[in-house]
mmCIF file of C-alpha atoms in Angstrom:
data_model
loop_
_atom_site.group_PDB
_atom_site.id
_atom_site.type_symbol
_atom_site.label_atom_id
_atom_site.label_comp_id
_atom_site.label_asym_id
_atom_site.label_seq_id
_atom_site.Cartn_x
_atom_site.Cartn_y
_atom_site.Cartn_z
ATOM 1 C CA VAL A 1 -1.027 -9.660 -17.686
ATOM 2 C CA LEU A 2 -1.304 -6.262 -16.431
ATOM 3 C CA ALA A 3 -3.062 -8.171 -13.331
ATOM 4 C CA ARG A 4 -0.450 -10.998 -12.856
ATOM 5 C CA VAL A 5 1.977 -8.292 -11.984
ATOM 6 C CA LEU A 6 0.018 -5.726 -10.161
ATOM 7 C CA TRP A 7 -0.829 -8.435 -7.753
ATOM 8 C CA TYR A 8 3.107 -9.549 -8.017
ATOM 9 C CA ILE A 9 3.277 -6.218 -6.271
ATOM 10 C CA PHE A 10 0.550 -6.278 -4.282
ATOM 11 C CA SER A 11 0.757 -9.522 -2.638
ATOM 12 C CA PRO A 12 3.914 -9.332 -0.856
ATOM 13 C CA ILE A 13 3.466 -5.575 0.624
ATOM 14 C CA PHE A 14 0.129 -6.813 1.920
ATOM 15 C CA PHE A 15 -0.239 -10.964 2.659
ATOM 16 C CA GLU A 16 3.211 -12.167 2.370
ATOM 17 C CA ASN A 17 4.897 -10.395 4.924
ATOM 18 C CA LYS A 18 4.458 -10.182 9.205
ATOM 19 C CA ILE A 19 2.440 -6.464 8.812
ATOM 20 C CA PRO A 20 -0.973 -6.629 10.173
ATOM 21 C CA PHE A 21 -2.680 -4.971 7.685
ATOM 22 C CA PRO A 22 -6.705 -5.117 8.915
ATOM 23 C CA GLN A 23 -8.620 -7.888 7.573
ATOM 24 C CA LYS A 24 -11.250 -4.890 5.622
ATOM 25 C CA ILE A 25 -7.793 -4.413 3.906
ATOM 26 C CA LYS A 26 -6.798 -7.632 2.464
ATOM 27 C CA LYS A 27 -10.806 -8.668 1.768
ATOM 28 C CA PHE A 28 -10.623 -5.501 -0.980
ATOM 29 C CA ILE A 29 -7.729 -6.364 -1.989
ATOM 30 C CA LEU A 30 -8.476 -9.912 -3.138
ATOM 31 C CA VAL A 31 -12.119 -8.932 -4.314
ATOM 32 C CA ILE A 32 -10.486 -6.260 -6.721
ATOM 33 C CA PHE A 33 -8.237 -9.304 -7.986
ATOM 34 C CA GLY A 34 -11.228 -11.583 -8.503
ATOM 35 C CA ALA A 35 -11.423 -13.698 -4.744
ATOM 36 C CA GLN A 36 -14.518 -14.470 -3.970
ATOM 37 C CA ILE A 37 -14.233 -13.908 -0.164
ATOM 38 C CA GLY A 38 -16.894 -14.195 2.744
ATOM 39 C CA GLU A 39 -17.767 -12.285 5.650
ATOM 40 C CA GLY A 40 -15.253 -12.854 9.043
ATOM 41 C CA VAL A 41 -12.587 -13.811 6.573
ATOM 42 C CA VAL A 42 -9.355 -13.789 8.686
ATOM 43 C CA ILE A 43 -6.106 -14.243 6.919
ATOM 44 C CA LYS A 44 -3.067 -14.385 9.006
ATOM 45 C CA PRO A 45 0.124 -12.121 8.231
ATOM 46 C CA SER A 46 2.863 -13.951 5.500
ATOM 47 C CA VAL A 47 0.124 -15.741 3.682
ATOM 48 C CA GLN A 48 1.130 -16.140 -0.435
ATOM 49 C CA ILE A 49 -2.054 -17.162 -2.391
ATOM 50 C CA LYS A 50 -0.463 -17.069 -6.313
ATOM 51 C CA TYR A 51 -3.580 -16.089 -8.224
ATOM 52 C CA PRO A 52 -6.499 -14.693 -6.207
ATOM 53 C CA TRP A 53 -9.139 -14.843 -9.510
ATOM 54 C CA ASN A 54 -8.827 -18.391 -8.484
ATOM 55 C CA LEU A 55 -9.520 -18.120 -5.039
ATOM 56 C CA TYR A 56 -13.171 -18.985 -3.454
ATOM 57 C CA VAL A 57 -13.348 -18.336 0.298
ATOM 58 C CA GLY A 58 -17.461 -18.954 1.804
ATOM 59 C CA ASN A 59 -17.960 -17.144 5.603
ATOM 60 C CA TYR A 60 -15.741 -17.687 8.813
ATOM 61 C CA VAL A 61 -12.494 -19.221 6.959
ATOM 62 C CA TRP A 62 -8.860 -18.824 9.074
ATOM 63 C CA LEU A 63 -5.365 -18.809 6.812
ATOM 64 C CA GLY A 64 -2.892 -19.230 9.528
ATOM 65 C CA GLU A 65 0.029 -17.710 9.007
ATOM 66 C CA LYS A 66 2.477 -18.968 6.507
ATOM 67 C CA CYS A 67 -0.213 -20.609 4.622
ATOM 68 C CA TRP A 68 0.693 -21.066 0.581
ATOM 69 C CA ILE A 69 -2.509 -21.202 -1.745
ATOM 70 C CA ASP A 70 -0.869 -22.339 -4.837
ATOM 71 C CA ASN A 71 -3.813 -22.157 -7.016
ATOM 72 C CA LEU A 72 -2.598 -22.319 -10.773
ATOM 73 C CA ASP A 73 -6.214 -23.669 -10.900
ATOM 74 C CA ILE A 74 -9.525 -23.066 -8.573
ATOM 75 C CA VAL A 75 -9.411 -23.608 -4.803
ATOM 76 C CA GLN A 76 -12.558 -23.935 -3.592
ATOM 77 C CA ILE A 77 -12.998 -23.023 0.307
ATOM 78 C CA GLU A 78 -16.454 -23.628 2.267
ATOM 79 C CA SER A 79 -17.773 -21.877 4.967
ATOM 80 C CA ASN A 80 -16.216 -22.857 8.993
ATOM 81 C CA VAL A 81 -13.056 -24.449 7.586
ATOM 82 C CA CYS A 82 -9.541 -23.384 9.316
ATOM 83 C CA ILE A 83 -6.485 -23.908 7.361
ATOM 84 C CA SER A 84 -3.827 -24.248 10.118
ATOM 85 C CA GLN A 85 -0.485 -22.392 9.846
ATOM 86 C CA GLY A 86 2.463 -23.534 7.120
ATOM 87 C CA SER A 87 -0.357 -25.458 5.574
ATOM 88 C CA MET A 88 0.162 -25.745 1.765
ATOM 89 C CA LEU A 89 -2.633 -26.383 -1.131
ATOM 90 C CA GLU A 90 -1.110 -27.464 -4.117
ATOM 91 C CA THR A 91 -3.377 -27.061 -7.330
ATOM 92 C CA GLY A 92 -0.234 -27.748 -9.928
ATOM 93 C CA SER A 93 2.438 -30.288 -10.898
ATOM 94 C CA HIS A 94 4.273 -32.353 -13.783
ATOM 95 C CA ASN A 95 3.713 -34.982 -15.805
ATOM 96 C CA PHE A 96 7.027 -36.155 -15.055
ATOM 97 C CA LYS A 97 6.881 -39.036 -17.013
ATOM 98 C CA LEU A 98 6.825 -37.024 -20.532
ATOM 99 C CA GLU A 99 10.070 -35.305 -21.893
ATOM 100 C CA SER A 100 8.310 -31.982 -21.736
ATOM 101 C CA PHE A 101 7.782 -32.138 -18.457
ATOM 102 C CA GLU A 102 3.598 -30.518 -19.193
ATOM 103 C CA LEU A 103 2.054 -29.036 -16.285
ATOM 104 C CA ILE A 104 -0.951 -30.399 -15.003
ATOM 105 C CA THR A 105 -3.527 -28.397 -12.680
ATOM 106 C CA LYS A 106 -6.623 -30.107 -10.669
ATOM 107 C CA PRO A 107 -8.751 -28.190 -8.720
ATOM 108 C CA ILE A 108 -8.389 -28.622 -5.080
ATOM 109 C CA LYS A 109 -12.428 -28.085 -2.691
ATOM 110 C CA ILE A 110 -12.376 -28.323 1.245
ATOM 111 C CA GLY A 111 -16.175 -28.499 2.735
ATOM 112 C CA SER A 112 -17.351 -26.520 5.269
ATOM 113 C CA ASN A 113 -16.454 -27.211 8.950
ATOM 114 C CA SER A 114 -13.434 -29.026 8.019
ATOM 115 C CA TRP A 115 -9.630 -28.119 10.069
ATOM 116 C CA ILE A 116 -6.554 -28.661 8.336
ATOM 117 C CA GLY A 117 -3.849 -29.253 10.739
ATOM 118 C CA CYS A 118 -0.383 -27.160 11.160
ATOM 119 C CA ARG A 119 1.833 -27.693 8.148
ATOM 120 C CA CYS A 120 -0.362 -30.052 6.181
ATOM 121 C CA LEU A 121 0.005 -29.934 2.285
ATOM 122 C CA VAL A 122 -3.414 -30.958 0.291
ATOM 123 C CA LEU A 123 -2.436 -32.176 -3.227
ATOM 124 C CA PRO A 124 -3.989 -31.800 -6.557
ATOM 125 C CA GLY A 125 -7.496 -32.866 -7.200
ATOM 126 C CA ALA A 126 -8.445 -33.128 -3.415
ATOM 127 C CA ASP A 127 -11.645 -32.454 -2.906
ATOM 128 C CA ILE A 128 -11.989 -32.788 0.822
ATOM 129 C CA LYS A 129 -15.233 -33.445 2.614
ATOM 130 C CA LYS A 130 -17.698 -31.773 4.951
ATOM 131 C CA GLY A 131 -16.889 -31.710 9.030
ATOM 132 C CA SER A 132 -13.391 -33.802 8.073
ATOM 133 C CA ILE A 133 -10.224 -33.083 10.460
ATOM 134 C CA PHE A 134 -6.903 -33.604 9.307
ATOM 135 C CA TYR A 135 -3.951 -33.295 11.746
ATOM 136 C CA GLY A 136 -0.623 -31.735 11.405
ATOM 137 C CA GLY A 137 1.733 -32.418 8.649
ATOM 138 C CA SER A 138 -1.266 -34.708 6.793
ATOM 139 C CA ILE A 139 -0.662 -34.996 3.090
ATOM 140 C CA ILE A 140 -3.937 -35.054 1.774
ATOM 141 C CA ASN A 141 -4.798 -36.342 -2.031
ATOM 142 C CA LYS A 142 -7.982 -37.569 -3.752
ATOM 143 C CA ASN A 143 -7.647 -40.494 -1.679
ATOM 144 C CA SER A 144 -6.914 -39.176 1.441
ATOM 145 C CA MET A 145 -9.442 -39.621 4.828
ATOM 146 C CA PRO A 146 -10.308 -37.475 7.358
ATOM 147 C CA ASN A 147 -8.468 -38.446 10.433
ATOM 148 C CA LYS A 148 -11.897 -37.770 11.927
ATOM 149 C CA SER A 149 -14.701 -36.446 10.955
ATOM 150 C CA LEU A 150 -17.714 -33.687 12.602
ATOM 151 C CA LYS A 151 -21.108 -34.765 12.456
#
């Protein structure tokens, strides 16, 4: 509970605003909160990360402005990935068929050398294969095929 409260204090100050804090500071804070962050990671201003302890980021990953990683479950981003501005990674939903509206979570994995275009929505359970390219505005679920693939 304490970690969550502290994160709710640190996140708006260092991540969710327009101030371009140095990458080393952002990486340090994420690691303190349990994230695994590789080398050369760029986190642009106005990025929201729900729970850093559920975040695994490889080397040379770019998180564009206004990305939202709503990681109630594990989000694994392998190396050399670009998540363009305004994209959302959503690991949770609710079972609307039940009166209790139970929370359902599934992890997201994004393979290396992939590009997630601006304002994409990555849904729970998505497993994006290595070298995938999704154009801006794509809705990506576990059955989505990339628009292109790098070999």
